[in-house]
């Protein structure tokens, strides 16, 4: 036997000698499953064809946009000062809306030191991968 194999054998013997003795509580007892378990599990799965239940709304760009707007509004309301309905860096951090605090300068277009909902919505709208509706008029930028 070479030195490496002898060393590995010695280590394995040392580790196994230090292993704690097995206790009765360490064993696993296998029992037969409850015969009614399958029936109970199947009843727990809701059927989509139940009368009175609405079918889920299909995913559309408008639906996703509406859900995103609701989420932005909820984050804004959580971070906004109730008296002024504006968000500051301190109020965003206090409310746990770190994204507002981290991107405050980018969101605060008018550099007023606080954010209103229109600024926040415009910031997120500009980042949206959902195509924005085209305006009826043509805007020329010079």
Short mmCIF file of N, CA and C in Angstrom, two decimals:
data_model
loop_
_atom_site.label_atom_id
_atom_site.label_comp_id
_atom_site.label_asym_id
_atom_site.label_seq_id
_atom_site.Cartn_x
_atom_site.Cartn_y
_atom_site.Cartn_z
N UNK A 1 0.85 -1.17 0.00
CA UNK A 1 0.00 0.00 0.00
C UNK A 1 0.90 1.24 0.00
N UNK A 2 0.59 2.19 -0.85
CA UNK A 2 1.43 3.38 -0.89
C UNK A 2 1.07 4.31 0.27
N UNK A 3 1.88 5.35 0.46
CA UNK A 3 1.72 6.26 1.60
C UNK A 3 0.38 7.00 1.56
N UNK A 4 -0.06 7.40 0.37
CA UNK A 4 -1.30 8.16 0.22
C UNK A 4 -2.50 7.31 0.64
N UNK A 5 -2.56 6.08 0.17
CA UNK A 5 -3.67 5.20 0.52
C UNK A 5 -3.65 4.89 2.01
N UNK A 6 -2.47 4.71 2.58
CA UNK A 6 -2.36 4.45 4.01
C UNK A 6 -2.84 5.65 4.82
N UNK A 7 -2.48 6.85 4.37
CA UNK A 7 -2.88 8.07 5.06
C UNK A 7 -4.40 8.24 5.01
N UNK A 8 -5.02 8.02 3.84
CA UNK A 8 -6.47 8.16 3.69
C UNK A 8 -7.18 7.14 4.58
N UNK A 9 -6.68 5.93 4.62
CA UNK A 9 -7.29 4.90 5.47
C UNK A 9 -7.22 5.31 6.93
N UNK A 10 -6.08 5.85 7.36
CA UNK A 10 -5.91 6.27 8.75
C UNK A 10 -6.89 7.40 9.10
N UNK A 11 -7.06 8.36 8.17
CA UNK A 11 -7.98 9.48 8.41
C UNK A 11 -9.41 8.96 8.51
N UNK A 12 -9.81 8.07 7.61
CA UNK A 12 -11.17 7.53 7.65
C UNK A 12 -11.43 6.75 8.93
N UNK A 13 -10.47 5.98 9.37
CA UNK A 13 -10.63 5.25 10.63
C UNK A 13 -10.74 6.20 11.82
N UNK A 14 -9.95 7.27 11.81
CA UNK A 14 -10.01 8.25 12.90
C UNK A 14 -11.35 8.96 12.94
N UNK A 15 -11.86 9.32 11.78
CA UNK A 15 -13.15 10.01 11.72
C UNK A 15 -14.27 9.09 12.15
N UNK A 16 -14.25 7.86 11.70
CA UNK A 16 -15.32 6.94 12.08
C UNK A 16 -15.26 6.58 13.55
N UNK A 17 -14.07 6.60 14.15
CA UNK A 17 -13.95 6.30 15.57
C UNK A 17 -14.52 7.43 16.42
N UNK A 18 -14.50 8.66 15.88
CA UNK A 18 -15.02 9.80 16.63
C UNK A 18 -16.51 10.03 16.40
N UNK A 19 -17.13 9.30 15.50
CA UNK A 19 -18.56 9.47 15.23
C UNK A 19 -19.36 9.06 16.46
N UNK A 20 -20.40 9.80 16.82
CA UNK A 20 -21.19 9.46 18.00
C UNK A 20 -21.95 8.15 17.78
N UNK A 21 -22.19 7.49 18.86
CA UNK A 21 -22.94 6.23 18.79
C UNK A 21 -24.38 6.51 18.37
N UNK A 22 -24.98 5.58 17.69
CA UNK A 22 -26.36 5.74 17.22
C UNK A 22 -27.31 5.63 18.40
N UNK A 23 -28.34 6.45 18.40
CA UNK A 23 -29.36 6.42 19.44
C UNK A 23 -30.65 5.89 18.84
N UNK A 24 -31.54 5.43 19.66
CA UNK A 24 -32.80 4.89 19.18
C UNK A 24 -33.61 5.97 18.46
N UNK A 25 -33.46 7.21 18.87
CA UNK A 25 -34.19 8.31 18.25
C UNK A 25 -33.68 8.67 16.86
N UNK A 26 -32.52 8.14 16.47
CA UNK A 26 -31.95 8.43 15.16
C UNK A 26 -32.55 7.57 14.05
N UNK A 27 -33.38 6.61 14.39
CA UNK A 27 -33.90 5.71 13.37
C UNK A 27 -35.17 6.27 12.74
N UNK A 28 -35.49 5.74 11.58
CA UNK A 28 -36.69 6.15 10.85
C UNK A 28 -37.62 4.95 10.78
N UNK A 29 -38.85 5.14 11.20
CA UNK A 29 -39.83 4.07 11.11
C UNK A 29 -40.72 4.33 9.90
N UNK A 30 -40.79 3.35 9.01
CA UNK A 30 -41.63 3.47 7.84
C UNK A 30 -42.99 2.87 8.13
N UNK A 31 -44.03 3.61 7.80
CA UNK A 31 -45.39 3.12 8.00
C UNK A 31 -46.15 3.24 6.69
N UNK A 32 -47.28 2.59 6.62
CA UNK A 32 -48.11 2.68 5.42
C UNK A 32 -48.76 4.06 5.38
N UNK A 33 -48.88 4.64 4.19
CA UNK A 33 -49.53 5.95 4.09
C UNK A 33 -51.02 5.84 4.39
N UNK A 34 -51.58 6.95 4.80
CA UNK A 34 -53.00 7.02 5.08
C UNK A 34 -53.77 6.79 3.78
N UNK A 35 -54.70 5.83 3.72
CA UNK A 35 -55.41 5.55 2.47
C UNK A 35 -56.26 6.72 1.98
N UNK A 36 -56.68 7.61 2.87
CA UNK A 36 -57.51 8.76 2.47
C UNK A 36 -56.67 9.98 2.07
N UNK A 37 -55.36 9.89 2.18
CA UNK A 37 -54.51 11.04 1.91
C UNK A 37 -54.66 11.53 0.47
N UNK A 38 -54.69 10.64 -0.49
CA UNK A 38 -54.80 11.03 -1.90
C UNK A 38 -56.10 11.79 -2.14
N UNK A 39 -57.20 11.32 -1.55
CA UNK A 39 -58.49 12.00 -1.71
C UNK A 39 -58.43 13.40 -1.12
N UNK A 40 -57.85 13.53 0.08
CA UNK A 40 -57.76 14.85 0.72
C UNK A 40 -56.87 15.78 -0.09
N UNK A 41 -55.80 15.26 -0.66
CA UNK A 41 -54.90 16.10 -1.46
C UNK A 41 -55.59 16.59 -2.72
N UNK A 42 -56.38 15.72 -3.36
CA UNK A 42 -57.08 16.13 -4.58
C UNK A 42 -58.15 17.17 -4.30
N UNK A 43 -58.79 17.09 -3.13
CA UNK A 43 -59.80 18.09 -2.78
C UNK A 43 -59.17 19.45 -2.51
N UNK A 44 -57.90 19.47 -2.11
CA UNK A 44 -57.23 20.72 -1.79
C UNK A 44 -56.87 21.51 -3.04
N UNK A 45 -56.82 20.85 -4.20
CA UNK A 45 -56.50 21.52 -5.45
C UNK A 45 -57.77 22.15 -6.00
N UNK A 46 -57.81 23.50 -6.13
CA UNK A 46 -59.04 24.13 -6.61
C UNK A 46 -59.26 23.84 -8.09
N UNK A 47 -60.50 23.64 -8.43
CA UNK A 47 -60.87 23.43 -9.82
C UNK A 47 -61.13 24.77 -10.48
N UNK A 48 -60.68 24.92 -11.71
CA UNK A 48 -60.91 26.18 -12.42
C UNK A 48 -62.31 26.24 -13.02
N UNK A 49 -63.01 25.14 -12.99
CA UNK A 49 -64.35 25.10 -13.58
C UNK A 49 -65.45 25.22 -12.54
N UNK A 50 -65.11 25.62 -11.32
CA UNK A 50 -66.13 25.76 -10.29
C UNK A 50 -67.04 26.93 -10.63
N UNK A 51 -68.36 26.74 -10.47
CA UNK A 51 -69.26 27.87 -10.75
C UNK A 51 -69.04 29.00 -9.74
N UNK A 52 -69.17 30.22 -10.21
CA UNK A 52 -69.03 31.37 -9.32
C UNK A 52 -67.60 31.89 -9.25
N UNK A 53 -66.66 31.11 -9.72
CA UNK A 53 -65.27 31.57 -9.69
C UNK A 53 -64.94 32.25 -11.01
N UNK A 54 -64.30 33.38 -10.91
CA UNK A 54 -63.91 34.11 -12.10
C UNK A 54 -62.65 33.50 -12.69
N UNK A 55 -62.59 33.49 -13.98
CA UNK A 55 -61.37 33.03 -14.65
C UNK A 55 -60.33 34.14 -14.54
N UNK A 56 -59.06 33.76 -14.47
CA UNK A 56 -58.03 34.80 -14.40
C UNK A 56 -58.03 35.65 -15.66
N UNK A 57 -57.75 36.91 -15.45
CA UNK A 57 -57.71 37.85 -16.57
C UNK A 57 -56.49 37.54 -17.44
N UNK A 58 -56.65 37.55 -18.76
CA UNK A 58 -55.49 37.28 -19.62
C UNK A 58 -54.45 38.38 -19.48
N UNK A 59 -53.20 38.01 -19.68
CA UNK A 59 -52.11 38.97 -19.57
C UNK A 59 -52.05 39.80 -20.85
N UNK A 60 -52.17 41.11 -20.66
CA UNK A 60 -52.10 42.05 -21.78
C UNK A 60 -51.14 43.17 -21.38
N UNK A 61 -50.61 43.91 -22.35
CA UNK A 61 -49.75 45.05 -21.99
C UNK A 61 -50.48 46.07 -21.10
N UNK A 62 -51.78 46.27 -21.34
CA UNK A 62 -52.54 47.22 -20.52
C UNK A 62 -52.66 46.70 -19.08
N UNK A 63 -52.92 45.40 -18.93
CA UNK A 63 -53.04 44.81 -17.60
C UNK A 63 -51.73 44.86 -16.83
N UNK A 64 -50.64 44.57 -17.53
CA UNK A 64 -49.32 44.64 -16.88
C UNK A 64 -49.02 46.08 -16.50
N UNK A 65 -49.30 47.01 -17.42
CA UNK A 65 -49.06 48.43 -17.13
C UNK A 65 -49.87 48.90 -15.93
N UNK A 66 -51.11 48.44 -15.83
CA UNK A 66 -51.97 48.80 -14.70
C UNK A 66 -51.41 48.24 -13.40
N UNK A 67 -50.94 47.00 -13.43
CA UNK A 67 -50.37 46.39 -12.23
C UNK A 67 -49.10 47.12 -11.80
N UNK A 68 -48.28 47.51 -12.77
CA UNK A 68 -47.06 48.25 -12.46
C UNK A 68 -47.41 49.61 -11.87
N UNK A 69 -48.40 50.29 -12.45
CA UNK A 69 -48.83 51.59 -11.92
C UNK A 69 -49.32 51.46 -10.48
N UNK A 70 -50.08 50.41 -10.19
CA UNK A 70 -50.56 50.20 -8.81
C UNK A 70 -49.39 49.97 -7.86
N UNK A 71 -48.38 49.21 -8.31
CA UNK A 71 -47.21 48.94 -7.47
C UNK A 71 -46.41 50.21 -7.23
N UNK A 72 -46.22 51.01 -8.27
CA UNK A 72 -45.50 52.28 -8.11
C UNK A 72 -46.25 53.18 -7.14
N UNK A 73 -47.58 53.23 -7.28
CA UNK A 73 -48.40 54.06 -6.39
C UNK A 73 -48.28 53.60 -4.94
N UNK A 74 -48.29 52.28 -4.73
CA UNK A 74 -48.20 51.77 -3.35
C UNK A 74 -46.83 52.10 -2.74
N UNK A 75 -45.76 51.97 -3.53
CA UNK A 75 -44.43 52.32 -3.02
C UNK A 75 -44.34 53.82 -2.75
N UNK A 76 -44.90 54.62 -3.65
CA UNK A 76 -44.88 56.07 -3.46
C UNK A 76 -45.64 56.45 -2.20
N UNK A 77 -46.85 55.90 -2.03
CA UNK A 77 -47.66 56.22 -0.85
C UNK A 77 -46.98 55.79 0.43
N UNK A 78 -46.25 54.66 0.38
CA UNK A 78 -45.54 54.20 1.57
C UNK A 78 -44.42 55.15 1.94
N UNK A 79 -43.75 55.72 0.94
CA UNK A 79 -42.59 56.58 1.21
C UNK A 79 -42.95 58.05 1.36
N UNK A 80 -44.12 58.46 0.90
CA UNK A 80 -44.48 59.89 0.90
C UNK A 80 -44.84 60.37 2.30
N UNK A 81 -44.50 61.61 2.54
CA UNK A 81 -44.91 62.29 3.77
C UNK A 81 -46.41 62.54 3.66
N UNK A 82 -47.20 62.09 4.64
CA UNK A 82 -48.66 62.25 4.53
C UNK A 82 -49.11 63.71 4.42
N UNK A 83 -48.35 64.61 5.00
CA UNK A 83 -48.76 66.02 4.98
C UNK A 83 -48.52 66.66 3.62
N UNK A 84 -47.42 66.32 2.96
CA UNK A 84 -47.06 66.99 1.71
C UNK A 84 -47.27 66.13 0.47
N UNK A 85 -47.45 64.83 0.66
CA UNK A 85 -47.56 63.88 -0.45
C UNK A 85 -46.34 63.96 -1.37
N UNK A 86 -45.17 64.15 -0.75
CA UNK A 86 -43.91 64.19 -1.49
C UNK A 86 -42.92 63.26 -0.79
N UNK A 87 -41.98 62.73 -1.57
CA UNK A 87 -40.97 61.80 -1.06
C UNK A 87 -39.63 62.51 -1.01
N UNK A 88 -38.95 62.38 0.11
CA UNK A 88 -37.58 62.86 0.25
C UNK A 88 -36.67 61.64 0.37
N UNK A 89 -35.37 61.88 0.32
CA UNK A 89 -34.43 60.77 0.48
C UNK A 89 -34.65 60.12 1.84
N UNK A 90 -34.80 60.95 2.88
CA UNK A 90 -34.97 60.42 4.23
C UNK A 90 -36.26 59.62 4.37
N UNK A 91 -37.36 60.11 3.78
CA UNK A 91 -38.62 59.38 3.91
C UNK A 91 -38.59 58.08 3.11
N UNK A 92 -37.89 58.06 1.98
CA UNK A 92 -37.76 56.83 1.19
C UNK A 92 -36.95 55.79 1.96
N UNK A 93 -35.85 56.23 2.57
CA UNK A 93 -35.04 55.30 3.36
C UNK A 93 -35.80 54.79 4.57
N UNK A 94 -36.52 55.69 5.24
CA UNK A 94 -37.28 55.31 6.42
C UNK A 94 -38.38 54.30 6.08
N UNK A 95 -38.99 54.45 4.89
CA UNK A 95 -40.07 53.56 4.47
C UNK A 95 -39.54 52.26 3.87
N UNK A 96 -38.23 52.16 3.68
CA UNK A 96 -37.66 50.95 3.10
C UNK A 96 -37.76 50.88 1.59
N UNK A 97 -37.92 52.03 0.96
CA UNK A 97 -37.99 52.08 -0.50
C UNK A 97 -36.63 52.60 -0.98
N UNK A 98 -35.65 51.74 -0.87
CA UNK A 98 -34.28 52.11 -1.19
C UNK A 98 -34.08 52.49 -2.64
N UNK A 99 -34.89 51.94 -3.53
CA UNK A 99 -34.74 52.26 -4.95
C UNK A 99 -34.97 53.74 -5.19
N UNK A 100 -35.96 54.32 -4.51
CA UNK A 100 -36.22 55.76 -4.64
C UNK A 100 -35.02 56.55 -4.12
N UNK A 101 -34.49 56.14 -2.99
CA UNK A 101 -33.35 56.84 -2.39
C UNK A 101 -32.11 56.70 -3.26
N UNK A 102 -31.87 55.50 -3.79
CA UNK A 102 -30.67 55.25 -4.61
C UNK A 102 -30.70 56.01 -5.93
N UNK A 103 -31.87 56.22 -6.49
CA UNK A 103 -31.99 56.89 -7.79
C UNK A 103 -32.65 58.27 -7.66
N UNK A 104 -32.53 58.87 -6.50
CA UNK A 104 -33.25 60.11 -6.21
C UNK A 104 -32.90 61.22 -7.20
N UNK A 105 -31.63 61.41 -7.47
CA UNK A 105 -31.23 62.50 -8.38
C UNK A 105 -31.75 62.29 -9.79
N UNK A 106 -31.81 61.03 -10.22
CA UNK A 106 -32.33 60.74 -11.56
C UNK A 106 -33.85 60.99 -11.62
N UNK A 107 -34.55 60.67 -10.55
CA UNK A 107 -36.00 60.81 -10.52
C UNK A 107 -36.40 62.28 -10.35
N UNK A 108 -35.66 63.01 -9.54
CA UNK A 108 -35.99 64.41 -9.22
C UNK A 108 -35.58 65.32 -10.37
N UNK A 109 -36.39 65.35 -11.42
CA UNK A 109 -36.08 66.13 -12.63
C UNK A 109 -36.06 67.63 -12.38
N UNK A 110 -36.96 68.13 -11.53
CA UNK A 110 -37.00 69.57 -11.29
C UNK A 110 -36.03 70.01 -10.18
N UNK A 111 -35.28 69.07 -9.64
CA UNK A 111 -34.26 69.32 -8.61
C UNK A 111 -34.82 70.09 -7.42
N UNK A 112 -36.03 69.73 -7.01
CA UNK A 112 -36.66 70.42 -5.89
C UNK A 112 -36.27 69.81 -4.54
N UNK A 113 -35.64 68.67 -4.55
CA UNK A 113 -35.26 68.01 -3.30
C UNK A 113 -36.33 67.06 -2.79
N UNK A 114 -37.44 66.97 -3.51
CA UNK A 114 -38.49 66.02 -3.16
C UNK A 114 -39.16 65.54 -4.45
N UNK A 115 -39.80 64.39 -4.34
CA UNK A 115 -40.43 63.79 -5.52
C UNK A 115 -41.94 63.84 -5.40
N UNK A 116 -42.60 64.17 -6.51
CA UNK A 116 -44.05 64.00 -6.55
C UNK A 116 -44.33 62.75 -7.38
N UNK A 117 -45.58 62.31 -7.39
CA UNK A 117 -45.91 61.06 -8.07
C UNK A 117 -45.66 61.14 -9.57
N UNK A 118 -45.88 62.30 -10.17
CA UNK A 118 -45.67 62.44 -11.61
C UNK A 118 -44.21 62.19 -11.99
N UNK A 119 -43.27 62.68 -11.16
CA UNK A 119 -41.85 62.45 -11.43
C UNK A 119 -41.50 60.97 -11.32
N UNK A 120 -42.03 60.33 -10.30
CA UNK A 120 -41.75 58.90 -10.09
C UNK A 120 -42.33 58.08 -11.23
N UNK A 121 -43.57 58.37 -11.61
CA UNK A 121 -44.21 57.63 -12.69
C UNK A 121 -43.49 57.85 -14.01
N UNK A 122 -43.05 59.06 -14.28
CA UNK A 122 -42.32 59.36 -15.52
C UNK A 122 -40.98 58.62 -15.54
N UNK A 123 -40.31 58.55 -14.40
CA UNK A 123 -39.03 57.84 -14.33
C UNK A 123 -39.21 56.36 -14.64
N UNK A 124 -40.19 55.73 -14.01
CA UNK A 124 -40.41 54.31 -14.26
C UNK A 124 -40.98 54.07 -15.65
N UNK A 125 -41.79 54.99 -16.15
CA UNK A 125 -42.32 54.86 -17.50
C UNK A 125 -41.23 54.89 -18.55
N UNK A 126 -40.20 55.70 -18.33
CA UNK A 126 -39.09 55.79 -19.27
C UNK A 126 -38.26 54.51 -19.28
N UNK A 127 -38.28 53.76 -18.18
CA UNK A 127 -37.52 52.52 -18.08
C UNK A 127 -38.32 51.30 -18.51
N UNK A 128 -39.59 51.47 -18.76
CA UNK A 128 -40.47 50.35 -19.04
C UNK A 128 -40.15 49.68 -20.37
N UNK A 129 -40.12 48.33 -20.38
CA UNK A 129 -39.93 47.63 -21.65
C UNK A 129 -41.21 47.53 -22.46
N UNK A 130 -42.34 47.92 -21.87
CA UNK A 130 -43.62 47.88 -22.56
C UNK A 130 -43.70 49.11 -23.46
N UNK A 131 -44.04 48.89 -24.70
CA UNK A 131 -44.11 50.00 -25.67
C UNK A 131 -45.15 51.01 -25.22
N UNK A 132 -44.76 52.26 -25.25
CA UNK A 132 -45.67 53.35 -24.90
C UNK A 132 -46.51 53.70 -26.12
N UNK A 133 -47.76 54.08 -25.93
CA UNK A 133 -48.57 54.46 -27.09
C UNK A 133 -47.98 55.69 -27.76
N UNK A 134 -48.02 55.67 -29.08
CA UNK A 134 -47.49 56.80 -29.82
C UNK A 134 -48.43 57.99 -29.71
N UNK A 135 -47.87 59.18 -29.62
CA UNK A 135 -48.70 60.37 -29.53
C UNK A 135 -49.25 60.70 -30.92
N UNK A 136 -50.36 61.40 -30.93
CA UNK A 136 -51.00 61.76 -32.20
C UNK A 136 -50.20 62.79 -32.96
N UNK A 137 -49.52 63.65 -32.23
CA UNK A 137 -48.77 64.71 -32.88
C UNK A 137 -47.31 64.34 -33.05
N UNK A 138 -46.59 65.14 -33.79
CA UNK A 138 -45.16 64.95 -34.00
C UNK A 138 -44.43 65.98 -33.15
N UNK A 139 -43.45 65.51 -32.42
CA UNK A 139 -42.68 66.41 -31.58
C UNK A 139 -41.31 66.60 -32.22
N UNK A 140 -40.94 67.84 -32.46
CA UNK A 140 -39.65 68.14 -33.05
C UNK A 140 -38.74 68.66 -31.93
N UNK A 141 -37.58 68.08 -31.83
CA UNK A 141 -36.60 68.52 -30.84
C UNK A 141 -35.39 69.06 -31.60
N UNK A 142 -35.01 70.27 -31.29
CA UNK A 142 -33.88 70.89 -31.98
C UNK A 142 -32.76 71.14 -31.03
#
